[in-house]
Structure formats: structure tokens, C-alpha cells
Amino acid sequence: RKEVEQDPGPFNVPEGATVAFNCTYSNSASQSFFWYRQDCRKEPKLLMSVYSSGNEDGRFTAQLNRASQYISLLIRDSKLSDSATYLCVVNYTPLVFGKGTRLSVIA
Amino acid sequence: DAGVIQSPRHEVTEMGQEVTLRCKPISGHNSLFWYRQTMMRGLELLIYFNNNVPIDDSGMPEDRFSAKMPNASFSTLKIQPSEPRDSAVYFCASSLGTGVHEQYFGPGTRLTVT
């Protein structure tokens, strides 16, 4: 069964806070992992790919733990503009999207 | 560069009417995906094509739904007859392949069936 599980949130955090999301997947053979961002009433957009060694893009860090089959996204120094829904994506051919974690950054 | 193009952006129709949603994928992408998104069910994959051929339509909810891809630059999703429970946002996405590559989404069509 193709499953990608995420905590739906919402996560309500103050500006400047660090917040982390986790996502678990069920297919140990999956090879590609992504985080997408979806703003209200907009389409999902690729935020970053997730590599086995972990990767960082500015304030965002993504990590993959194959042994435990989970992916994480860390956001440092949260901005108001980070408020969105974050979708975990895993390839089962085709890609499978989680239902998303809602983040609200509060001034 | 043009992204995925969808039309119409909004559609309001009465129950029983036929609805046709259109999608133009990114040039050079050989895979195309149709999704439906609702608050309750999240993002659901309806059907996807590779090189214009339907690969998996197991997500299509009923026979009322059909999709075609007559060429590499155009696809349609048709609902006939439409029902109120079909109200959702329908996204089209394209990618370089069906497996490991990221997908790029169009802006979606917000469908309301009254």
C-alpha cells in the first residue's frame, strides 16, 4: 500500500522560531523524495528535493532517514511568508503526495 | 518559460452538465498527471500519461470521468454528467518522467457543481 503520512498540524509558531516537520513513508524501495509548498488557493510548488546525505537551502534543511523511513524538514528563523502547507512527496512511480502539514507563522 | 497551463481557471456549472478541463504541459515533458484536491481527501491522483499513453487510471472515481491526451502538448479531463460531489480543484502537472522526477503543477481549475 502506498502511504505517506504527515502530521496535519496546524503548527502555530512565532516569527524567528525553528520548526520541524516529519513524514513517514511505507515503501522502502522509494528513491526520490521532495518537499512541496502550497499556499492557500494556489498550486503545489517544489520547495526542495531531499538527498540521502541531507541538504540545505538557506533557512531550510531536509533530511532522509532510510532505516526508519522518514523525511524531515527544518525551517530556521521562521518568517511570516513561510506560512503555507508543506507536502511530503515520495516516489512510488508515480509520486505520492502526503496530505500536508499546515504552518502558520505569527507576528 | 511557460509553465503548465490550465483552462478554465474557474468553472461553475449545474448538476448534469458536461465539464471539460484542459491542460497544456511544459514543452519537453513526457509525463502528464491529473489530480483532484479537496479539504477532506487532500491531493488525489486521478490518471497519468507517459508519452501520451494512459498508464494508470485507477484513481478515476467513476465512469463519468474520462481523460485524453491526443498529442504531447494537450490533455483534457471530462466529467459527464457532473455532480455536486465533483466540486474540487483539479490540477494538471507535468514532469520529465513518471518516477523520480519532480512534477510541475498548473494553477488549477476550481470547479463548482451546483
Coordinates of N, CA and C in Angstrom, one line a residue:
Chain A
R1 N 0.9 -1.2 0.0 CA 0.0 0.0 0.0 C 0.9 1.2 0.0
K2 N 0.5 2.2 -0.8 CA 1.3 3.4 -0.9 C 0.9 4.4 0.1
E3 N 1.7 4.7 1.1 CA 1.4 5.6 2.2 C 2.4 6.6 2.4
V4 N 2.0 7.8 2.6 CA 2.9 8.9 3.0 C 2.1 9.6 4.1
E5 N 2.6 9.6 5.3 CA 1.9 10.1 6.5 C 2.6 11.4 7.0
Q6 N 1.8 12.4 7.3 CA 2.3 13.6 7.8 C 1.3 14.1 9.0
D7 N 1.9 14.7 9.9 CA 1.1 15.4 11.0 C 0.4 16.6 10.3
P8 N -0.9 16.6 10.3 CA -1.6 17.7 9.6 C -1.5 19.1 10.2
G9 N -1.0 19.1 11.5 CA -0.9 20.4 12.2 C -2.3 20.9 12.6
P10 N -2.5 22.2 12.7 CA -1.6 23.2 12.3 C -0.5 23.5 13.3
F11 N 0.7 23.9 12.8 CA 1.8 24.3 13.7 C 1.7 25.9 13.7
N12 N 1.5 26.4 14.8 CA 1.4 27.9 15.0 C 2.7 28.3 15.8
V13 N 3.6 29.0 15.1 CA 4.9 29.4 15.7 C 5.1 30.9 15.5
P14 N 5.8 31.5 16.5 CA 6.2 32.9 16.4 C 7.3 33.1 15.3
E15 N 7.3 34.3 14.8 CA 8.4 34.7 13.9 C 9.8 34.4 14.6
G16 N 10.7 33.9 13.8 CA 12.0 33.7 14.3 C 12.2 32.3 14.9
A17 N 11.1 31.6 15.1 CA 11.2 30.2 15.7 C 11.7 29.2 14.7
T18 N 12.2 28.1 15.2 CA 12.6 27.0 14.4 C 11.5 25.9 14.5
V19 N 11.1 25.4 13.4 CA 10.1 24.4 13.4 C 10.5 23.2 12.5
A20 N 10.1 22.0 12.9 CA 10.4 20.8 12.1 C 9.2 20.0 11.8
F21 N 9.2 19.4 10.6 CA 8.1 18.5 10.2 C 8.7 17.2 9.9
N22 N 8.0 16.2 10.2 CA 8.4 14.8 9.8 C 7.3 14.2 9.0
C23 N 7.8 13.2 8.2 CA 6.9 12.5 7.3 C 7.4 11.1 7.2
T24 N 6.5 10.1 7.3 CA 6.9 8.7 7.2 C 6.4 8.1 5.9
Y25 N 7.1 7.1 5.3 CA 6.6 6.5 4.1 C 6.7 5.0 4.3
S26 N 6.0 4.3 3.5 CA 5.9 2.8 3.7 C 6.7 2.0 2.7
N27 N 7.1 2.5 1.6 CA 7.8 1.8 0.6 C 9.3 1.9 0.7
S28 N 10.0 0.9 1.2 CA 11.4 1.0 1.4 C 12.2 1.1 0.1
A29 N 11.6 0.8 -1.0 CA 12.3 0.9 -2.3 C 12.2 2.3 -2.9
S30 N 11.5 3.2 -2.3 CA 11.4 4.6 -2.9 C 12.8 5.2 -3.0
Q31 N 13.0 5.9 -4.1 CA 14.3 6.5 -4.5 C 14.3 8.0 -4.5
S32 N 13.2 8.7 -4.7 CA 13.1 10.1 -4.7 C 12.2 10.7 -3.7
F33 N 12.6 11.8 -3.1 CA 11.8 12.4 -2.1 C 11.9 13.9 -2.3
F34 N 10.7 14.6 -2.0 CA 10.7 16.0 -2.2 C 9.8 16.6 -1.1
W35 N 10.0 17.9 -0.9 CA 9.1 18.7 -0.1 C 8.5 19.8 -1.1
Y36 N 7.2 19.9 -1.1 CA 6.5 20.9 -1.8 C 5.8 21.8 -0.9
R37 N 5.6 23.0 -1.3 CA 4.9 24.1 -0.6 C 3.7 24.4 -1.3
Q38 N 2.6 24.6 -0.6 CA 1.3 25.0 -1.2 C 0.7 26.2 -0.4
D39 N 0.6 27.3 -1.1 CA -0.1 28.5 -0.5 C -1.6 28.3 -0.7
C40 N -2.3 29.1 0.2 CA -3.8 29.0 0.1 C -4.3 29.3 -1.3
R41 N -5.1 28.5 -1.8 CA -5.7 28.7 -3.1 C -4.7 28.7 -4.3
K42 N -3.6 28.1 -4.1 CA -2.5 28.1 -5.1 C -2.1 26.6 -5.4
E43 N -1.3 26.4 -6.4 CA -0.9 25.1 -6.7 C 0.3 24.7 -5.9
P44 N 0.6 23.4 -5.7 CA 1.8 23.0 -5.0 C 3.0 23.4 -5.9
K45 N 4.1 23.8 -5.2 CA 5.3 24.1 -5.8 C 6.5 23.4 -5.1
L46 N 7.4 23.0 -5.9 CA 8.6 22.3 -5.4 C 9.4 23.3 -4.5
L47 N 9.6 22.8 -3.3 CA 10.4 23.6 -2.3 C 11.9 23.1 -2.4
M48 N 12.0 21.8 -2.2 CA 13.4 21.2 -2.4 C 13.3 19.7 -2.5
S49 N 14.3 19.2 -3.1 CA 14.5 17.7 -3.2 C 15.2 17.3 -1.9
V50 N 15.1 16.0 -1.6 CA 15.7 15.5 -0.3 C 16.7 14.5 -0.8
Y51 N 17.9 14.7 -0.4 CA 19.0 13.7 -0.8 C 19.4 12.9 0.4
S52 N 20.0 11.8 0.1 CA 20.4 10.8 1.2 C 21.3 11.4 2.2
S53 N 22.2 12.3 1.7 CA 23.2 12.9 2.6 C 22.6 14.1 3.4
G54 N 21.4 14.5 3.1 CA 20.8 15.7 3.7 C 21.2 16.9 2.9
N55 N 20.3 17.9 2.8 CA 20.7 19.1 2.0 C 20.0 20.3 2.7
E56 N 20.6 21.4 2.3 CA 20.2 22.7 3.0 C 20.1 23.7 1.9
D57 N 19.0 24.6 2.0 CA 18.8 25.7 1.1 C 18.4 26.9 1.9
G58 N 19.4 27.7 2.3 CA 19.1 28.9 3.1 C 18.6 28.4 4.5
R59 N 17.4 28.8 4.8 CA 16.9 28.5 6.2 C 16.3 27.1 6.2
F60 N 16.2 26.4 5.1 CA 15.5 25.2 5.0 C 16.6 24.0 5.0
T61 N 16.3 23.0 5.8 CA 17.2 21.8 5.8 C 16.3 20.6 5.7
A62 N 16.6 19.7 4.7 CA 15.8 18.5 4.5 C 16.8 17.3 4.8
Q63 N 16.2 16.3 5.5 CA 17.0 15.1 5.8 C 16.1 13.8 5.5
L64 N 16.9 12.8 5.2 CA 16.3 11.5 4.9 C 16.8 10.4 5.8
N65 N 16.0 9.7 6.4 CA 16.4 8.5 7.2 C 15.8 7.3 6.6
R66 N 16.6 6.6 5.8 CA 16.1 5.4 5.1 C 15.8 4.2 6.1
A67 N 16.6 4.1 7.1 CA 16.4 3.0 8.0 C 15.0 3.1 8.7
S68 N 14.7 4.3 9.1 CA 13.4 4.5 9.8 C 12.3 4.9 8.8
Q69 N 12.7 5.1 7.6 CA 11.7 5.5 6.5 C 11.0 6.8 6.9
Y70 N 11.7 7.8 7.2 CA 11.1 9.1 7.4 C 12.0 10.2 6.8
I71 N 11.3 11.3 6.5 CA 11.9 12.5 5.9 C 11.5 13.7 6.8
S72 N 12.5 14.6 7.0 CA 12.2 15.8 7.8 C 12.5 17.0 7.1
L73 N 11.8 18.1 7.5 CA 12.1 19.4 7.0 C 12.2 20.4 8.2
L74 N 13.3 21.1 8.2 CA 13.6 22.0 9.3 C 13.6 23.4 8.8
I75 N 12.8 24.3 9.4 CA 12.8 25.7 9.0 C 13.3 26.5 10.1
R76 N 14.4 27.3 9.9 CA 15.0 28.1 10.9 C 14.6 29.6 10.7
D77 N 14.6 30.3 11.8 CA 14.2 31.7 11.7 C 13.0 32.0 10.9
S78 N 11.9 31.4 11.3 CA 10.6 31.4 10.5 C 10.2 32.9 10.2
K79 N 9.7 33.0 9.0 CA 9.2 34.3 8.5 C 7.7 34.2 8.3
L80 N 7.0 35.3 8.4 CA 5.6 35.3 8.1 C 5.2 34.7 6.8
S81 N 6.1 34.9 5.8 CA 5.9 34.4 4.4 C 6.1 32.9 4.3
D82 N 6.6 32.2 5.4 CA 6.7 30.8 5.4 C 5.3 30.1 5.7
S83 N 4.3 30.9 6.1 CA 3.0 30.3 6.3 C 2.5 29.7 5.1
A84 N 2.2 28.4 5.2 CA 1.8 27.6 4.0 C 1.5 26.2 4.4
T85 N 1.1 25.3 3.5 CA 1.0 23.9 3.8 C 2.2 23.2 3.1
Y86 N 2.9 22.4 3.8 CA 4.1 21.7 3.3 C 3.8 20.2 3.1
L87 N 4.0 19.8 1.8 CA 3.6 18.5 1.4 C 4.9 17.6 1.2
C88 N 4.8 16.5 1.9 CA 5.9 15.5 1.7 C 5.6 14.6 0.5
V89 N 6.6 14.3 -0.3 CA 6.3 13.6 -1.6 C 7.4 12.5 -1.7
V90 N 6.9 11.3 -2.1 CA 7.7 10.1 -2.2 C 7.4 9.4 -3.5
N91 N 8.5 8.9 -4.2 CA 8.2 8.2 -5.4 C 7.8 6.8 -5.2
Y92 N 6.7 6.4 -5.7 CA 6.3 5.0 -5.8 C 6.1 4.6 -7.3
T93 N 6.4 5.6 -8.1 CA 6.1 5.6 -9.6 C 4.6 5.4 -9.8
P94 N 3.9 6.6 -9.8 CA 4.5 7.9 -9.8 C 4.7 8.4 -8.4
L95 N 4.8 9.7 -8.3 CA 5.0 10.3 -7.0 C 3.7 10.2 -6.2
V96 N 3.9 10.1 -4.9 CA 2.7 10.1 -4.0 C 2.9 11.2 -3.0
F97 N 1.8 12.0 -2.9 CA 1.8 13.2 -2.0 C 1.2 12.9 -0.7
G98 N 1.8 13.4 0.4 CA 1.1 13.4 1.7 C 0.1 14.5 1.7
K99 N -0.7 14.5 2.7 CA -1.8 15.4 2.8 C -1.4 16.8 3.3
G100 N -0.2 16.9 3.7 CA 0.4 18.2 4.1 C 0.3 18.5 5.5
T101 N 1.2 19.4 5.9 CA 1.3 20.0 7.3 C 1.1 21.5 7.2
R102 N 0.1 22.0 7.9 CA -0.2 23.4 7.8 C 0.7 24.2 8.8
L103 N 1.4 25.2 8.3 CA 2.2 26.0 9.2 C 1.7 27.5 9.2
S104 N 1.5 28.0 10.4 CA 1.2 29.4 10.5 C 2.3 30.1 11.3
V105 N 2.9 31.1 10.7 CA 3.9 31.9 11.5 C 3.3 33.2 11.9
I106 N 3.4 33.4 13.2 CA 2.6 34.5 13.8 C 3.6 35.7 14.2
A107 N 3.2 36.9 13.9 CA 4.0 38.0 14.3 C 4.0 38.3 15.8
Chain B
D1 N 10.0 31.1 -19.2 CA 9.4 29.9 -19.8 C 8.0 29.7 -19.3
A2 N 7.1 29.2 -20.2 CA 5.7 29.0 -19.8 C 5.7 27.7 -18.9
G3 N 4.9 27.8 -17.9 CA 4.7 26.6 -17.1 C 3.5 25.8 -17.6
V4 N 3.0 25.0 -16.8 CA 1.8 24.2 -17.1 C 0.6 25.2 -17.2
I5 N -0.1 25.1 -18.3 CA -1.3 26.0 -18.5 C -2.6 25.2 -18.4
Q6 N -3.5 25.7 -17.6 CA -4.8 25.1 -17.4 C -5.9 26.1 -17.8
S7 N -7.0 25.5 -18.3 CA -8.2 26.4 -18.5 C -9.4 25.5 -18.4
P8 N -10.5 26.1 -18.0 CA -10.6 27.4 -17.4 C -10.0 27.5 -16.0
R9 N -9.9 28.6 -15.5 CA -9.4 28.7 -14.1 C -10.5 28.5 -13.1
H10 N -11.7 28.9 -13.5 CA -12.9 28.7 -12.6 C -14.0 28.2 -13.5
E11 N -14.8 27.3 -13.0 CA -15.9 26.7 -13.7 C -17.1 26.5 -12.7
V12 N -18.2 27.1 -13.1 CA -19.4 26.9 -12.3 C -20.4 26.3 -13.2
T13 N -21.0 25.2 -12.8 CA -22.0 24.5 -13.7 C -23.0 23.8 -12.9
E14 N -24.1 23.5 -13.6 CA -25.2 22.8 -12.9 C -25.0 21.3 -13.0
M15 N -25.5 20.6 -12.0 CA -25.5 19.2 -12.0 C -26.1 18.6 -13.3
G16 N -25.4 17.6 -13.8 CA -25.9 17.0 -15.0 C -25.2 17.5 -16.3
Q17 N -24.5 18.7 -16.2 CA -23.9 19.2 -17.3 C -22.5 18.6 -17.5
E18 N -22.0 18.7 -18.8 CA -20.7 18.2 -19.1 C -19.7 19.2 -18.8
V19 N -18.5 18.8 -18.2 CA -17.5 19.7 -17.9 C -16.2 19.2 -18.6
T20 N -15.5 20.1 -19.3 CA -14.2 19.8 -19.9 C -13.1 20.7 -19.4
L21 N -12.1 20.1 -18.8 CA -10.9 20.8 -18.3 C -9.8 20.6 -19.2
R22 N -8.9 21.6 -19.4 CA -7.9 21.5 -20.4 C -6.5 21.8 -19.8
C23 N -5.5 21.2 -20.4 CA -4.2 21.3 -19.8 C -3.1 21.3 -21.0
K24 N -2.2 22.2 -20.9 CA -1.0 22.2 -21.8 C 0.2 22.0 -20.9
P25 N 0.9 20.9 -21.1 CA 2.1 20.6 -20.2 C 3.3 21.5 -20.6
I26 N 4.3 21.4 -19.8 CA 5.6 22.1 -20.2 C 6.2 21.4 -21.4
S27 N 6.6 22.2 -22.3 CA 7.2 21.6 -23.5 C 8.4 20.8 -23.2
G28 N 8.5 19.6 -23.7 CA 9.6 18.6 -23.5 C 9.3 17.6 -22.4
H29 N 8.3 17.9 -21.6 CA 7.9 16.9 -20.5 C 7.1 15.8 -21.2
N30 N 7.4 14.6 -20.8 CA 6.7 13.5 -21.4 C 5.7 12.8 -20.5
S31 N 5.5 13.3 -19.3 CA 4.5 12.7 -18.4 C 3.5 13.8 -18.0
L32 N 2.3 13.4 -17.9 CA 1.2 14.4 -17.5 C 0.3 13.7 -16.5
F33 N -0.1 14.5 -15.5 CA -0.8 13.9 -14.4 C -2.1 14.8 -14.1
W34 N -3.2 14.2 -13.8 CA -4.4 14.9 -13.4 C -4.6 14.6 -11.9
Y35 N -4.8 15.6 -11.1 CA -5.1 15.5 -9.7 C -6.4 16.2 -9.4
R36 N -7.0 15.8 -8.3 CA -8.2 16.5 -7.7 C -7.8 16.7 -6.2
Q37 N -8.1 18.0 -5.7 CA -7.8 18.3 -4.4 C -9.1 18.8 -3.7
T38 N -9.3 18.2 -2.5 CA -10.4 18.7 -1.6 C -9.9 18.8 -0.2
M39 N -10.5 19.5 0.6 CA -10.1 19.6 2.0 C -10.1 18.3 2.7
M40 N -11.1 17.5 2.4 CA -11.3 16.2 3.1 C -10.3 15.2 2.7
R41 N -10.0 15.1 1.4 CA -9.2 14.0 0.8 C -7.8 14.4 0.4
G42 N -7.5 15.7 0.4 CA -6.2 16.1 0.0 C -6.0 16.0 -1.5
L43 N -4.8 15.8 -1.9 CA -4.5 15.7 -3.3 C -4.6 14.2 -3.8
E44 N -5.5 14.0 -4.7 CA -5.6 12.6 -5.2 C -5.2 12.5 -6.7
L45 N -4.4 11.5 -7.0 CA -4.1 11.3 -8.4 C -5.2 10.6 -9.1
L46 N -5.7 11.2 -10.2 CA -6.8 10.6 -11.0 C -6.3 9.7 -12.1
I47 N -5.3 10.2 -12.9 CA -4.8 9.4 -14.0 C -3.5 10.1 -14.4
Y48 N -2.6 9.3 -15.0 CA -1.4 9.9 -15.6 C -1.1 9.2 -16.9
F49 N -0.4 10.0 -17.7 CA 0.0 9.6 -19.1 C 1.6 9.6 -19.2
N50 N 2.1 8.7 -20.0 CA 3.5 8.8 -20.3 C 3.6 8.7 -21.8
N51 N 4.2 9.7 -22.5 CA 4.3 9.7 -23.9 C 2.9 9.6 -24.6
N52 N 2.0 10.3 -24.0 CA 0.6 10.4 -24.5 C -0.3 9.2 -24.2
V53 N 0.3 8.2 -23.6 CA -0.4 6.9 -23.4 C -0.9 6.9 -21.9
P54 N -2.1 6.6 -21.6 CA -2.6 6.4 -20.2 C -1.9 5.2 -19.6
I55 N -1.3 5.5 -18.4 CA -0.6 4.4 -17.8 C -1.4 3.8 -16.6
D56 N -2.0 4.7 -15.8 CA -2.8 4.3 -14.7 C -4.0 5.2 -14.5
D57 N -5.2 4.6 -14.6 CA -6.4 5.4 -14.4 C -7.2 4.9 -13.2
S58 N -6.5 4.2 -12.3 CA -7.2 3.6 -11.2 C -7.7 4.6 -10.2
G59 N -7.2 5.9 -10.3 CA -7.8 6.9 -9.4 C -9.0 7.6 -10.0
M60 N -9.4 7.3 -11.2 CA -10.6 8.0 -11.7 C -11.8 7.4 -11.0
P61 N -12.5 8.3 -10.4 CA -13.6 7.8 -9.4 C -14.7 7.0 -10.1
E62 N -15.1 7.4 -11.2 CA -16.3 6.7 -11.8 C -16.2 6.8 -13.4
D63 N -17.1 6.1 -14.0 CA -17.1 6.1 -15.5 C -17.5 7.5 -16.0
R64 N -18.0 8.3 -15.1 CA -18.4 9.7 -15.5 C -17.1 10.5 -15.9
F65 N -16.0 10.1 -15.4 CA -14.7 10.8 -15.6 C -14.0 10.1 -16.8
S66 N -13.4 10.9 -17.7 CA -12.6 10.4 -18.8 C -11.5 11.4 -19.1
A67 N -10.4 10.9 -19.5 CA -9.2 11.8 -19.9 C -8.6 11.3 -21.2
K68 N -8.1 12.3 -21.9 CA -7.5 12.0 -23.2 C -6.2 12.9 -23.3
M69 N -5.3 12.3 -24.1 CA -4.1 13.1 -24.4 C -3.8 12.9 -25.9
P70 N -4.4 13.6 -26.8 CA -4.3 13.4 -28.2 C -2.9 13.7 -28.7
N71 N -2.1 14.5 -28.1 CA -0.8 14.8 -28.5 C 0.1 15.3 -27.3
A72 N 1.3 15.5 -27.5 CA 2.2 15.8 -26.4 C 2.0 17.2 -25.7
S73 N 1.2 18.0 -26.4 CA 1.0 19.4 -25.8 C -0.4 19.7 -25.4
F74 N -1.2 18.6 -25.2 CA -2.6 18.9 -24.8 C -3.3 17.7 -24.2
S75 N -4.0 18.0 -23.1 CA -4.8 16.9 -22.5 C -6.1 17.5 -22.0
T76 N -7.1 16.6 -21.9 CA -8.4 17.0 -21.4 C -8.9 16.0 -20.3
L77 N -9.6 16.6 -19.4 CA -10.3 15.8 -18.4 C -11.8 16.1 -18.5
K78 N -12.6 15.1 -18.7 CA -14.0 15.4 -18.9 C -14.9 14.7 -17.9
I79 N -15.9 15.4 -17.4 CA -16.8 14.9 -16.4 C -18.2 15.0 -17.1
Q80 N -18.9 13.8 -17.2 CA -20.2 13.8 -17.9 C -21.0 12.6 -17.3
P81 N -22.1 12.9 -16.7 CA -22.6 14.2 -16.2 C -21.9 14.6 -14.9
S82 N -21.9 15.9 -14.6 CA -21.2 16.3 -13.4 C -22.2 16.2 -12.2
E83 N -21.7 16.1 -11.0 CA -22.4 16.0 -9.8 C -21.8 17.0 -8.8
P84 N -22.6 17.4 -7.8 CA -22.1 18.4 -6.8 C -20.9 17.8 -6.1
R85 N -20.8 16.5 -5.9 CA -19.6 16.0 -5.2 C -18.3 16.0 -6.0
D86 N -18.4 16.4 -7.2 CA -17.3 16.6 -8.1 C -16.6 18.0 -7.8
S87 N -17.2 18.8 -7.1 CA -16.7 20.1 -6.8 C -15.4 20.0 -6.1
A88 N -14.3 20.6 -6.6 CA -13.0 20.5 -6.1 C -12.1 21.4 -7.0
V89 N -10.8 21.4 -6.6 CA -9.8 22.0 -7.5 C -9.1 20.9 -8.3
Y90 N -9.0 21.0 -9.6 CA -8.4 20.0 -10.4 C -7.1 20.6 -10.9
F91 N -6.0 19.8 -10.6 CA -4.7 20.3 -11.1 C -4.2 19.3 -12.1
C92 N -3.4 19.9 -13.1 CA -2.7 19.2 -14.0 C -1.2 19.4 -13.7
A93 N -0.4 18.4 -13.8 CA 1.0 18.5 -13.6 C 1.8 17.8 -14.7
S94 N 3.0 18.2 -14.9 CA 3.8 17.5 -15.9 C 5.2 17.3 -15.4
S95 N 5.9 16.3 -15.9 CA 7.3 16.1 -15.5 C 8.1 15.4 -16.6
L96 N 9.4 15.2 -16.4 CA 10.2 14.6 -17.4 C 10.1 13.1 -17.4
G97 N 9.5 12.6 -16.4 CA 9.3 11.1 -16.3 C 8.3 10.8 -15.2
T98 N 7.9 9.6 -15.1 CA 6.8 9.2 -14.2 C 7.3 8.8 -12.8
G99 N 8.6 8.6 -12.7 CA 9.1 8.0 -11.4 C 9.8 9.0 -10.5
V100 N 11.1 9.3 -10.8 CA 12.0 10.0 -9.9 C 11.9 11.5 -10.1
H101 N 11.4 12.0 -11.1 CA 11.4 13.4 -11.4 C 10.3 14.2 -10.7
E102 N 10.7 15.5 -10.3 CA 9.7 16.3 -9.7 C 8.6 16.7 -10.7
Q103 N 7.4 17.0 -10.2 CA 6.3 17.4 -11.0 C 6.1 18.9 -10.9
Y104 N 5.6 19.5 -12.0 CA 5.3 20.9 -12.0 C 3.8 21.1 -12.3
F105 N 3.2 21.8 -11.4 CA 1.8 22.0 -11.4 C 1.3 23.2 -12.1
G106 N 0.1 23.1 -12.8 CA -0.6 24.2 -13.3 C -1.3 24.9 -12.2
P107 N -2.0 26.1 -12.5 CA -2.6 26.8 -11.4 C -3.9 26.2 -11.0
G108 N -4.4 25.2 -11.7 CA -5.6 24.5 -11.3 C -6.9 25.1 -11.8
T109 N -7.9 24.3 -11.9 CA -9.3 24.7 -12.2 C -10.2 24.5 -11.0
R110 N -10.8 25.6 -10.6 CA -11.7 25.4 -9.4 C -13.1 25.2 -10.0
L111 N -13.6 23.9 -9.7 CA -14.9 23.5 -10.3 C -15.9 23.5 -9.2
T112 N -17.0 24.2 -9.5 CA -18.2 24.2 -8.6 C -19.4 23.6 -9.3
V113 N -20.0 22.6 -8.8 CA -21.2 22.0 -9.5 C -22.3 22.2 -8.5
T114 N -23.3 22.9 -9.0 CA -24.5 23.3 -8.1 C -25.7 22.4 -8.4

